[in-house]
PDB file of C-alpha atoms and ligand atoms in Angstrom:
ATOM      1  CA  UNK A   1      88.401 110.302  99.670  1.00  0.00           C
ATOM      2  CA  UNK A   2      89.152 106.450 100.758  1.00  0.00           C
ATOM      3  CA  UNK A   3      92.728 106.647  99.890  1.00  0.00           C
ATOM      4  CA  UNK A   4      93.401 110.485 100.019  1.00  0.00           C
ATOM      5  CA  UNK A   5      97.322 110.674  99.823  1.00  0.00           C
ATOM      6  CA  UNK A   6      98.276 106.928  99.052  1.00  0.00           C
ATOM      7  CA  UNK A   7     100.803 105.831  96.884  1.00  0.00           C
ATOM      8  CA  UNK A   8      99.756 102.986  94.176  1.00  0.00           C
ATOM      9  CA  UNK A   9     101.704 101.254  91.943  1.00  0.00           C
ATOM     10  CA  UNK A  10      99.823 100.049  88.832  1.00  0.00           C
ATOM     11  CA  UNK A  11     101.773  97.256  86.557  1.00  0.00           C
ATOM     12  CA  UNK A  12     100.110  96.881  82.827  1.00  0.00           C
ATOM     13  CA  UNK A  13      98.754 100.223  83.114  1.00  0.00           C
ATOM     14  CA  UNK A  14      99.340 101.521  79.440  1.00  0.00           C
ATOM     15  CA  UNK A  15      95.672  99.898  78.616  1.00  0.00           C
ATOM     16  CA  UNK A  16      92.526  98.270  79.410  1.00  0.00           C
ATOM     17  CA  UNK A  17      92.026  96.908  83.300  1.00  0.00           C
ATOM     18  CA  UNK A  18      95.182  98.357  84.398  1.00  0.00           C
ATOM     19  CA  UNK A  19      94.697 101.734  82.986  1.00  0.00           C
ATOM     20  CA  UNK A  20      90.931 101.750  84.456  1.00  0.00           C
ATOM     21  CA  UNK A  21      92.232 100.894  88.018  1.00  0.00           C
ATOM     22  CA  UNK A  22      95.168 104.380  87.629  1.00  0.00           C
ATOM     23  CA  UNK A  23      92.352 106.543  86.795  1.00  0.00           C
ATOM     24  CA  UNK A  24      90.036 105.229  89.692  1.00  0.00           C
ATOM     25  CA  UNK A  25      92.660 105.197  92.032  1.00  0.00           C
ATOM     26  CA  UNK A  26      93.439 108.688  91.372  1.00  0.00           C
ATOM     27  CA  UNK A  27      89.931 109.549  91.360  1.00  0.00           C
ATOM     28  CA  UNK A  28      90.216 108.017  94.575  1.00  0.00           C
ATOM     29  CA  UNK A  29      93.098 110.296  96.312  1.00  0.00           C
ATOM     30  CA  UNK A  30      95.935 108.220  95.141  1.00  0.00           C
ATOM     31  CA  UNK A  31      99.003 109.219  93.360  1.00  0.00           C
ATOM     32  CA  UNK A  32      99.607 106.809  90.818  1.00  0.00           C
ATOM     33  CA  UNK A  33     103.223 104.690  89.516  1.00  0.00           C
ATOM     34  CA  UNK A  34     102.427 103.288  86.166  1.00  0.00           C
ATOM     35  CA  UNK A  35     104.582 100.482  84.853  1.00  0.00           C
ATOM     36  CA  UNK A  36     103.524  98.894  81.326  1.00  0.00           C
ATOM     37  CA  UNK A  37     106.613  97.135  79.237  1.00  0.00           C
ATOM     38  CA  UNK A  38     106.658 100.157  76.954  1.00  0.00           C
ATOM     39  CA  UNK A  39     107.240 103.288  78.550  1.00  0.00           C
ATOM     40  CA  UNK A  40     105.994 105.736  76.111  1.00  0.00           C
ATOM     41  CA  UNK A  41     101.964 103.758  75.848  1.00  0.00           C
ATOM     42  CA  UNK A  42     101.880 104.982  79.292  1.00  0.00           C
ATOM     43  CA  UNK A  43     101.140 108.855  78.493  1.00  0.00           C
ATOM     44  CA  UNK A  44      97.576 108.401  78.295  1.00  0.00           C
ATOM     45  CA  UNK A  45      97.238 107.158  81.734  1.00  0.00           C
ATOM     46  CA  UNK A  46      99.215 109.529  82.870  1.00  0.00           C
ATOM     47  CA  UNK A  47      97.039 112.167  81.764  1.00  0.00           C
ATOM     48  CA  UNK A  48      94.650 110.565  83.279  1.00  0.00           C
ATOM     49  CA  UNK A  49      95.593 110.364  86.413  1.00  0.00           C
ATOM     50  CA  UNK A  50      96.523 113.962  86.382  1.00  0.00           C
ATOM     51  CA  UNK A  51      93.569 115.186  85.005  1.00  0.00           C
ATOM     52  CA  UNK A  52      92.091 114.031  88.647  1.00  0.00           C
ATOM     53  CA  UNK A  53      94.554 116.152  89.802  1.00  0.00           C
ATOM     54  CA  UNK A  54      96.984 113.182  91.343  1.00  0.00           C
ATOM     55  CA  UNK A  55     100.764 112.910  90.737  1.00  0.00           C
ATOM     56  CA  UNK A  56     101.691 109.811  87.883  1.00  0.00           C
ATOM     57  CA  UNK A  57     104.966 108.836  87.394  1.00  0.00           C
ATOM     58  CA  UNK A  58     106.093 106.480  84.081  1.00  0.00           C
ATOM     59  CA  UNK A  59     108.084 103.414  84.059  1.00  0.00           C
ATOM     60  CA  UNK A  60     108.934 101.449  81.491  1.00  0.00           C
ATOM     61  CA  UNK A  61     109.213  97.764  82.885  1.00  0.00           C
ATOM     62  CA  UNK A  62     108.772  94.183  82.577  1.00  0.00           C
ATOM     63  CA  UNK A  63     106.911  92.326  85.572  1.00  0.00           C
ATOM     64  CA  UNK A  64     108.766  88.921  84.663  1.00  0.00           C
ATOM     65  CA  UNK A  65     112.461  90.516  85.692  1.00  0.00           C
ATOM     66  CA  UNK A  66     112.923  91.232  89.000  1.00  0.00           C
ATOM     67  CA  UNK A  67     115.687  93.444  89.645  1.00  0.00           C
ATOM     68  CA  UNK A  68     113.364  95.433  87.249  1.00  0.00           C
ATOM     69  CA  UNK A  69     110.232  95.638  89.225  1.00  0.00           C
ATOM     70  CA  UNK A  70     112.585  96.140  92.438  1.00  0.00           C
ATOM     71  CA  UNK A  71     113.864  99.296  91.113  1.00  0.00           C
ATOM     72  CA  UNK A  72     110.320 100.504  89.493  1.00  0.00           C
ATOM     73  CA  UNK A  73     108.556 100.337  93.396  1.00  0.00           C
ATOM     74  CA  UNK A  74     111.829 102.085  94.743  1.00  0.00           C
ATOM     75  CA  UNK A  75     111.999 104.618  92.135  1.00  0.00           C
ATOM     76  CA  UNK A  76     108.242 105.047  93.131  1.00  0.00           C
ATOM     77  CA  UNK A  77     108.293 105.363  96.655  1.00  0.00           C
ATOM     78  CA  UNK A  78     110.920 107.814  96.319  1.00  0.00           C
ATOM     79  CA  UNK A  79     109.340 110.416  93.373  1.00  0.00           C
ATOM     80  CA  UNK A  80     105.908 109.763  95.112  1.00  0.00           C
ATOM     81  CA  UNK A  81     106.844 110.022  98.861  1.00  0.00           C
ATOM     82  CA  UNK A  82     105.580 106.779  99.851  1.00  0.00           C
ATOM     83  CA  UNK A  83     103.828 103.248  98.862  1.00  0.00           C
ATOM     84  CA  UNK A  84     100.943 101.643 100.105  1.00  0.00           C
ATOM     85  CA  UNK A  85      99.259  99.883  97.105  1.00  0.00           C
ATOM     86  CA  UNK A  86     100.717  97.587  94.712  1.00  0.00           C
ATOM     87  CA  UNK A  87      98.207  96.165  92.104  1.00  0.00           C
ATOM     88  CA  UNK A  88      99.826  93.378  89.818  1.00  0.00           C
ATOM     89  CA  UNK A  89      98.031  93.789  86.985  1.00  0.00           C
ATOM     90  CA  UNK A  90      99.764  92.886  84.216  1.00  0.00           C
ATOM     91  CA  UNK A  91      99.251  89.502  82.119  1.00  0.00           C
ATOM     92  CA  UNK A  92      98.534  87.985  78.822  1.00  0.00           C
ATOM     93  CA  UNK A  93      96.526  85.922  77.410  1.00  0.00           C
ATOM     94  CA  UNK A  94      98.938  83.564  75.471  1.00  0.00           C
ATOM     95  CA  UNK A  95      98.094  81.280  72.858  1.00  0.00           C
ATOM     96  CA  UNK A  96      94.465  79.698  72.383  1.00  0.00           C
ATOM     97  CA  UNK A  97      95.356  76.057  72.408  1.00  0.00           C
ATOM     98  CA  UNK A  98      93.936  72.680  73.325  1.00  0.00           C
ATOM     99  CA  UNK A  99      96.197  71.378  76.138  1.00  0.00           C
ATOM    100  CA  UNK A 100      97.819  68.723  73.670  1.00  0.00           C
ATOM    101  CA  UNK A 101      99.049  71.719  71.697  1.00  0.00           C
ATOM    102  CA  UNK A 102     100.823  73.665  74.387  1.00  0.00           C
ATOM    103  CA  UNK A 103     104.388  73.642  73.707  1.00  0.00           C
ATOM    104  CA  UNK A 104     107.521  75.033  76.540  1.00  0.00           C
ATOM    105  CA  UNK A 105     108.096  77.664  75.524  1.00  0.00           C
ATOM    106  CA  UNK A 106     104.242  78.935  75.096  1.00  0.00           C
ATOM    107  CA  UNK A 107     104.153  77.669  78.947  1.00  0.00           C
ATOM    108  CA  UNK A 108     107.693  79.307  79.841  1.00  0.00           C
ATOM    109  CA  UNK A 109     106.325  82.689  78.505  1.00  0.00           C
ATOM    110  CA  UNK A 110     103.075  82.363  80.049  1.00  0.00           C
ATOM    111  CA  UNK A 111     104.315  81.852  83.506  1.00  0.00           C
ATOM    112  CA  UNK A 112     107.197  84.061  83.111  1.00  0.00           C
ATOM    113  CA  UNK A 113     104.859  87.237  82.613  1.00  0.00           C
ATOM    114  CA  UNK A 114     101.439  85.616  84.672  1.00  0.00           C
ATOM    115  CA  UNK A 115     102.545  83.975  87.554  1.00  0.00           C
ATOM    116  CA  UNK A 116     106.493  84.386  87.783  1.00  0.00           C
ATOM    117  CA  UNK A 117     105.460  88.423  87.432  1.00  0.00           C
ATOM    118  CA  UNK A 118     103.076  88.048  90.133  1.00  0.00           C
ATOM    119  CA  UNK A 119     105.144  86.717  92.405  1.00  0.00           C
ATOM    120  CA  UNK A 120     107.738  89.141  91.868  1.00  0.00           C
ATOM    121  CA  UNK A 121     105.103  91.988  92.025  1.00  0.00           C
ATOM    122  CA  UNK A 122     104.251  90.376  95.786  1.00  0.00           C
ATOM    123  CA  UNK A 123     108.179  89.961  97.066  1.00  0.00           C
ATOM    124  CA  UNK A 124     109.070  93.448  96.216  1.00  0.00           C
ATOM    125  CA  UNK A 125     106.535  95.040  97.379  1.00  0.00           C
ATOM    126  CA  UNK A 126     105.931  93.081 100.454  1.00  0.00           C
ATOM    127  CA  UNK A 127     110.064  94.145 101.163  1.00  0.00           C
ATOM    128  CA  UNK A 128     109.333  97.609 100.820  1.00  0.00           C
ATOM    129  CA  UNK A 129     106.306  97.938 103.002  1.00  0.00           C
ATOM    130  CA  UNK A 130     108.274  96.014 105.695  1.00  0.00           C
ATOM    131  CA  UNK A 131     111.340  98.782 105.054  1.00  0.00           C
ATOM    132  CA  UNK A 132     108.899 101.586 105.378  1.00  0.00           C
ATOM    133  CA  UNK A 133     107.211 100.345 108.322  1.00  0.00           C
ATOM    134  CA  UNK A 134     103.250 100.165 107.782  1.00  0.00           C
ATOM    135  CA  UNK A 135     100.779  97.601 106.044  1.00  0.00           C
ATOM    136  CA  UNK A 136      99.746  97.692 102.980  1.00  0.00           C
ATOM    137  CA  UNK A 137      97.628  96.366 100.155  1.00  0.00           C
ATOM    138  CA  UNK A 138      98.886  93.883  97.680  1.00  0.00           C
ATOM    139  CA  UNK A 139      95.960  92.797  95.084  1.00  0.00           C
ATOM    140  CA  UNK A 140      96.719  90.691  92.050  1.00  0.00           C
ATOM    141  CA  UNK A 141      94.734  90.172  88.711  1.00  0.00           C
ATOM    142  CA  UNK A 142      93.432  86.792  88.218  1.00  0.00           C
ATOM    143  CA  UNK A 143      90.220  85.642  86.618  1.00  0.00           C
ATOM    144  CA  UNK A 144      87.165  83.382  86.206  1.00  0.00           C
ATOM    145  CA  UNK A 145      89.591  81.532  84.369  1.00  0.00           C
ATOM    146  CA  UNK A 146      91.235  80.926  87.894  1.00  0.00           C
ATOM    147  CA  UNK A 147      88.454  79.398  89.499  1.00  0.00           C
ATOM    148  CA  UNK A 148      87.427  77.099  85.944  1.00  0.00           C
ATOM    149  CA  UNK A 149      88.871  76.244  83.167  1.00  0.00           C
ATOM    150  CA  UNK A 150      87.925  76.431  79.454  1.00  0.00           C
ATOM    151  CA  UNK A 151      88.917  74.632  76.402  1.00  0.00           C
ATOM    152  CA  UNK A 152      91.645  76.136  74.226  1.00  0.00           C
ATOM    153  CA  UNK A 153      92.172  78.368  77.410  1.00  0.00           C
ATOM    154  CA  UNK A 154      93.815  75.714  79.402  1.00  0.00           C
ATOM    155  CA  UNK A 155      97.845  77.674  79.558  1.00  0.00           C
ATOM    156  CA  UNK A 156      96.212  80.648  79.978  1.00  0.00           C
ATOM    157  CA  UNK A 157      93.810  79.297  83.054  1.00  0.00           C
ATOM    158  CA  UNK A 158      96.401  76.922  84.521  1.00  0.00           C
ATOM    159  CA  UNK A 159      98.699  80.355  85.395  1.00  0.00           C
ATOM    160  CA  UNK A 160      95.920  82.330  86.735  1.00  0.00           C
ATOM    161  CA  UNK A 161      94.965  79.363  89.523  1.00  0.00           C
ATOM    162  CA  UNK A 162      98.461  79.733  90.273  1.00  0.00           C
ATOM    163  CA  UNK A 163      98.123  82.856  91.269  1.00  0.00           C
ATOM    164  CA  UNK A 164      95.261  82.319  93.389  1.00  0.00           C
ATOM    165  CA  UNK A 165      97.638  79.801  95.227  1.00  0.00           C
ATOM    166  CA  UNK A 166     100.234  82.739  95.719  1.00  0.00           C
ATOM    167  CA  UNK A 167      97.586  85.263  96.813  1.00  0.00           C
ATOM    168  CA  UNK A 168      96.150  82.620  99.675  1.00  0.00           C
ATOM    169  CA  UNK A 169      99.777  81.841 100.935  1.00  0.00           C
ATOM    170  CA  UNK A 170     100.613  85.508 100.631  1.00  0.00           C
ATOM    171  CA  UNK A 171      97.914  86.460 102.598  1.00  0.00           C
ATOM    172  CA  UNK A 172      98.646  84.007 105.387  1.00  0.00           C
ATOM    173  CA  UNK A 173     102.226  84.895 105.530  1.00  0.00           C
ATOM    174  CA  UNK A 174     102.286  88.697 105.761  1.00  0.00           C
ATOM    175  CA  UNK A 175      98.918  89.423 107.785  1.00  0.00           C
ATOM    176  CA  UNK A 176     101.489  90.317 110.687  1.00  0.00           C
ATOM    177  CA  UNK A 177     103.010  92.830 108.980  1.00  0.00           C
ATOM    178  CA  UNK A 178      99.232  94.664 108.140  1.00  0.00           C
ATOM    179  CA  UNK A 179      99.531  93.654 104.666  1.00  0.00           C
ATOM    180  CA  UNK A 180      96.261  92.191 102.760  1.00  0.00           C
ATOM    181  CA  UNK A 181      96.565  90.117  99.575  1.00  0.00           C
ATOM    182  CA  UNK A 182      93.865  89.620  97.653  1.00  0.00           C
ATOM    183  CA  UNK A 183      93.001  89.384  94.147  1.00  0.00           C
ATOM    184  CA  UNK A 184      90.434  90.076  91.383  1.00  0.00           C
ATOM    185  CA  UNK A 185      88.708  87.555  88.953  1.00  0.00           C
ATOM    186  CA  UNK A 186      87.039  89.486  85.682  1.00  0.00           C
ATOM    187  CA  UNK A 187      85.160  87.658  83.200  1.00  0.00           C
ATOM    188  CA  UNK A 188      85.315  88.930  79.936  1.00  0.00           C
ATOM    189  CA  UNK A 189      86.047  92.649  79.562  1.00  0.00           C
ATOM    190  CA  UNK A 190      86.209  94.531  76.070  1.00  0.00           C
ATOM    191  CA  UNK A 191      90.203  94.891  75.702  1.00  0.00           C
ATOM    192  CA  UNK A 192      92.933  94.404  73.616  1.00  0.00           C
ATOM    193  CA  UNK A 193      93.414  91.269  75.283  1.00  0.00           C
ATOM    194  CA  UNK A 194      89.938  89.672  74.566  1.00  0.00           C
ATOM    195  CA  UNK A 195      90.413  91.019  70.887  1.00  0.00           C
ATOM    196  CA  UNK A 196      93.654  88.687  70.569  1.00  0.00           C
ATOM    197  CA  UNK A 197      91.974  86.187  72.283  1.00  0.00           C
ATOM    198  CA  UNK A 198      88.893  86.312  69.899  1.00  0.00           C
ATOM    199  CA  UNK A 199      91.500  86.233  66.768  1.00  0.00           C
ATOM    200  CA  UNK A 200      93.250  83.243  68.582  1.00  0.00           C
ATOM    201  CA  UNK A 201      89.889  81.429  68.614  1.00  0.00           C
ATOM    202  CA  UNK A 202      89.150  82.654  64.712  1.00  0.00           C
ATOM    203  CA  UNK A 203      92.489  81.230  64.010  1.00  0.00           C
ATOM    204  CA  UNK A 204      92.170  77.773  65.502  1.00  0.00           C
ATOM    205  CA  UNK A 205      88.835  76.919  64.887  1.00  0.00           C
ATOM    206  CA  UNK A 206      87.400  79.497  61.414  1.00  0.00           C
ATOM    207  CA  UNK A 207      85.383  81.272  63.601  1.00  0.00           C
ATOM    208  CA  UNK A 208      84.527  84.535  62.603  1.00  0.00           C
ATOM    209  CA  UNK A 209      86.173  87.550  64.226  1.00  0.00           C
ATOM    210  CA  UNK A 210      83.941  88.623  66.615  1.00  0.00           C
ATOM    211  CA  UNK A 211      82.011  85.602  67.136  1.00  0.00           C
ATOM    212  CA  UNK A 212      84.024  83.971  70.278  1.00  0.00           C
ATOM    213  CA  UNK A 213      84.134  87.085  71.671  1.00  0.00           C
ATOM    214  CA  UNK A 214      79.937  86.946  70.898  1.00  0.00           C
ATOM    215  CA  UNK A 215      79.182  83.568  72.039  1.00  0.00           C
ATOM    216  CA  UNK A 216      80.948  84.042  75.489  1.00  0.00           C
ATOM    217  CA  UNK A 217      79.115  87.396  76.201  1.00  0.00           C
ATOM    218  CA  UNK A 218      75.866  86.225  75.312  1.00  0.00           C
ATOM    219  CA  UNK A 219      76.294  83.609  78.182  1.00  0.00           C
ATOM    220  CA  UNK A 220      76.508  86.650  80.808  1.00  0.00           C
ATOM    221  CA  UNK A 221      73.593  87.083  83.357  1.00  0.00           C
ATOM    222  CA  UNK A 222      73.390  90.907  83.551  1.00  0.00           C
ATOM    223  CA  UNK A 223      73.771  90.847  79.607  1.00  0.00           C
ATOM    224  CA  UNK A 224      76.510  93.077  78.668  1.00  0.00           C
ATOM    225  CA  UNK A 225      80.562  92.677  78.809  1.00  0.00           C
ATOM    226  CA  UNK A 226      82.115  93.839  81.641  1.00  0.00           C
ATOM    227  CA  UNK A 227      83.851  97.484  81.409  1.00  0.00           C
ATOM    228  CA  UNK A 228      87.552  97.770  82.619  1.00  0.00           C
ATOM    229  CA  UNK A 229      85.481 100.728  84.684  1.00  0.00           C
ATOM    230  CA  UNK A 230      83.209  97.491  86.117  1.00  0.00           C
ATOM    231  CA  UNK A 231      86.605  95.673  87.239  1.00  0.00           C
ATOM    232  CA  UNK A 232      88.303  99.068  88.454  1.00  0.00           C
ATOM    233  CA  UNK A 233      85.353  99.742  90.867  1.00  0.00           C
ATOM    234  CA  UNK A 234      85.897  96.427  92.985  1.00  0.00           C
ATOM    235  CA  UNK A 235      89.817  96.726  93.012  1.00  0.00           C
ATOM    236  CA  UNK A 236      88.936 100.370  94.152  1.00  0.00           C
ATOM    237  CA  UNK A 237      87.337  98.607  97.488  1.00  0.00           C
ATOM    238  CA  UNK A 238      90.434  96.104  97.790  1.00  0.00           C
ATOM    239  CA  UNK A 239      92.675  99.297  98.023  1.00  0.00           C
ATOM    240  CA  UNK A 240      91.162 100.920 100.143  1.00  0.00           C
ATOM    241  CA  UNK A 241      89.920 100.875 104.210  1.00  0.00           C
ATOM    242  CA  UNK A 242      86.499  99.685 103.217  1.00  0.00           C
ATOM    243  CA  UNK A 243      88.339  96.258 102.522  1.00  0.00           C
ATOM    244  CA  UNK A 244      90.809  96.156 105.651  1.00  0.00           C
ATOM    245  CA  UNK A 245      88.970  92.988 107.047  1.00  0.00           C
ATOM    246  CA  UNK A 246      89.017  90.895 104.313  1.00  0.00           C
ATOM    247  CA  UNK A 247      92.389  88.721 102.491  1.00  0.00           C
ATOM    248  CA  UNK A 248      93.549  85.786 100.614  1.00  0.00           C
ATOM    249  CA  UNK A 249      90.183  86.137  98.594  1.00  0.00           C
ATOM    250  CA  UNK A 250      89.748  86.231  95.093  1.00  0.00           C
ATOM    251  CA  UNK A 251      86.217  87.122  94.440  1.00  0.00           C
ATOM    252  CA  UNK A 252      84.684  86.713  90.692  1.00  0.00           C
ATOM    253  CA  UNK A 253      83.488  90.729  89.525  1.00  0.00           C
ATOM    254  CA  UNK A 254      81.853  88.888  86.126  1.00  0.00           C
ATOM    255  CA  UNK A 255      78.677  89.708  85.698  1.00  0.00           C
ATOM    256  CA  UNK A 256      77.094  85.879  86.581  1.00  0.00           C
ATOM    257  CA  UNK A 257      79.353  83.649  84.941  1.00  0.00           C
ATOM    258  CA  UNK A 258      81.123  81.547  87.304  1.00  0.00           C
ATOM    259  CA  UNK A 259      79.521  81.086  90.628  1.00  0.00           C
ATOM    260  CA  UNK A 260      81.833  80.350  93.476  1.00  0.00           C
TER     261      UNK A 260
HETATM  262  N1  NAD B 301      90.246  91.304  79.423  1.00  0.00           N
HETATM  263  C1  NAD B 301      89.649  90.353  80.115  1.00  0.00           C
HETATM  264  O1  NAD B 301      88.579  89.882  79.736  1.00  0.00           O
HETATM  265  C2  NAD B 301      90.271  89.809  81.382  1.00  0.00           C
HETATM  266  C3  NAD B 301      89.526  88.873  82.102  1.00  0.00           C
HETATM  267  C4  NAD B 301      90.060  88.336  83.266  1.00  0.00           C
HETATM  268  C5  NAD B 301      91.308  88.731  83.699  1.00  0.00           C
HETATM  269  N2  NAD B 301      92.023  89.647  82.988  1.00  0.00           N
HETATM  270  C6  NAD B 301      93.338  90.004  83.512  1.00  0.00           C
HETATM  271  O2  NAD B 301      93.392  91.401  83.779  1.00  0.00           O
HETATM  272  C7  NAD B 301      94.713  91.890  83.538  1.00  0.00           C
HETATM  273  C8  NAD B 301      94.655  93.051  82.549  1.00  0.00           C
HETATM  274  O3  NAD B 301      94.049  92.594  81.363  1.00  0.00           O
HETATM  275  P1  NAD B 301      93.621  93.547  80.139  1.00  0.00           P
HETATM  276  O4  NAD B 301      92.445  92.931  79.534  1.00  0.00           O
HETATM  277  O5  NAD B 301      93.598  94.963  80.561  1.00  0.00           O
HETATM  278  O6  NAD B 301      94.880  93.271  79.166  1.00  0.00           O
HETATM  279  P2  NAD B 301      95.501  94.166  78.009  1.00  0.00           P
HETATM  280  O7  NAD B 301      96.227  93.219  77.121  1.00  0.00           O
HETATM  281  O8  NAD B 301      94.495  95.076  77.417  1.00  0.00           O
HETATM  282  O9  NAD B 301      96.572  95.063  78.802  1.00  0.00           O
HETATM  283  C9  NAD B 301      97.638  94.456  79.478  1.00  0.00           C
HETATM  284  C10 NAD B 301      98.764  95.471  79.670  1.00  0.00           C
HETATM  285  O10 NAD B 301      99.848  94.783  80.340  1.00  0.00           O
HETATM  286  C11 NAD B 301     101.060  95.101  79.674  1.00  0.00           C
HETATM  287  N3  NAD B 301     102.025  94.015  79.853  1.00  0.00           N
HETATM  288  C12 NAD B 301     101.998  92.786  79.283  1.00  0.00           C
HETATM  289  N4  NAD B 301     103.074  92.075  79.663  1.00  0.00           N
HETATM  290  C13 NAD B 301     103.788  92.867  80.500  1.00  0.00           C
HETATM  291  C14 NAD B 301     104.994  92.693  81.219  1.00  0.00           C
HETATM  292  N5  NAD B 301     105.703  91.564  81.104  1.00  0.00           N
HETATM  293  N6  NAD B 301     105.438  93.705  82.005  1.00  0.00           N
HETATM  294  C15 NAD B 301     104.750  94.865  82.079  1.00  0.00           C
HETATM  295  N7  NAD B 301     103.600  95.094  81.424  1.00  0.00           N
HETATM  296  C16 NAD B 301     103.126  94.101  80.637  1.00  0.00           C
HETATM  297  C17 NAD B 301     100.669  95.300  78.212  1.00  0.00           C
HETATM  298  O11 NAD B 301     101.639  96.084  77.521  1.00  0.00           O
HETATM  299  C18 NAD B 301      99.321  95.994  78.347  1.00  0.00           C
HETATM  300  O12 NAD B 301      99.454  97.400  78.424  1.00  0.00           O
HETATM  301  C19 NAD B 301      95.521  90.690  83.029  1.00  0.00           C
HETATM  302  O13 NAD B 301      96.245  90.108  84.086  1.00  0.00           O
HETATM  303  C20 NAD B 301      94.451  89.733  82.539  1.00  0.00           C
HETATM  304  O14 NAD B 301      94.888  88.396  82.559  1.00  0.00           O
HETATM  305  C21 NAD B 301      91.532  90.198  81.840  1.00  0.00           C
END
């Protein structure tokens, strides 16, 4: 298997994307570290990953606090043996607002947990690939929202370009130590965070629940939503050797929305 006895670290793994790319990386060969903000959502993933007949370890965490997310990947590398993948998954969606509307602390929180978590997610594990001597793969969640923006989506977009900024410098920066950076830019997949988005949308503008959620899928080429499955495929071919001549990308995996 591609990554047959890898060590991954998943962040925002309790649901959705995150809990898509545990169970493909185990599938995969990888043991799995799952961090999610509550530790006890994280069962189901665990069982996941074990029902493919990898090791999972659960840690409750919050990307946005460093010391945190430092202790998580060590706790990791030393219950799992090693570490060689960290995906930096978690984000939210924040509030659906036109850009007049966004207020500090909406942007304070938004960073905090999107950007200000990514970055975190990139130092620490960038630290602890250099302490245990080998490359690694460092892959961060971004979006088409990071290559284009959208009304009412403008907080929300502004944080996910950043991180497209972070995964190019990364990329540059640690190449020497045979670390890749790269990132992954879904369009609109059927979770928990598209249903608060399609409420935020109901909420601003009357729109019926359901119908944001409607009109943006029905603008799709290949005609469907995407799967977290869909998403977990691609970041299955950033993680692994298949990948090992590529960084600093951040290619779209949307079904034809945004073409870049
Ligand atoms: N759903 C989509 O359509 C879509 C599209 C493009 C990009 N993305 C990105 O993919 C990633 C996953 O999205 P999803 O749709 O699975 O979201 P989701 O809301 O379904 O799941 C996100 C998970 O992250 C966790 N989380 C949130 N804040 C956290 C924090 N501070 N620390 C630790 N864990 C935290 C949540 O508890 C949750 O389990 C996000 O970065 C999102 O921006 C999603």
């Amino acid at each position: 298997m591609a990554i047959d006895g890898k060590v991954a670290f998943v962040t925002g793994a309790a649901q959705g994307i995150g809990q898509a790319i545990a169970k493909r990386l185990a599938h995969d060969g990888a043991d799995v570290a799952l961090l999610d903000l509550r530790e006890d959502s994280l069962h189901e993933t665990k069982e996941l990953v074990e029902a493919a007949g990898r090791r999972a370890i659960t840690i409750g965490g919050d990307v946005s606090d460093k010391s945190s997310l430092e202790a998580a990947v060590n706790r990791a590398a030393d219950e799992l043996g090693g570490f060689d993948i960290m995906i930096n998954n978690a984000g939210i969606a924040g509030p659906i607002t036109p850009v007049r509307g966004i207020t500090e602390q909406d942007f304070d929180r938004v960073f905090s947990i999107n950007v200000k978590g990514v970055l975190f997610g990139i130092q620490v594990a960038a630290a602890k690939l250099e302490e245990l001597g080998h490359g690694g793969k460092i892959i961060a969640a971004t979006s088409i929202a990071a290559h284009e923006s959208f009304p009412m989506l403008g907080l929300y977009s502004s944080s996910k370009f950043a991180v497209r900024a972070l995964v190019q410098a990364a990329a540059q920066e640690l190449a020497t130590l045979g670390i890749t950076v790269n990132g992954y830019s879904p369009g609109i997949v059927g979770t928990g965070m598209w249903e608060e988005i399609d409420r935020g949308f109901a909420e601003l503008t009357g729109a019926e629940i359901g119908a944001t959620y409607k009109k943006y899928v029905e603008g799709i080429t290949l005609g469907r939503a995407s799967t977290p499955e869909d998403v977990a495929r691609f970041v299955s071919y950033l993680a692994g050797p298949d990948s090992d001549y590529m960084t600093g990308q951040t290619p779209l995996i949307d079904g034809g929305m945004v073409y870049r």
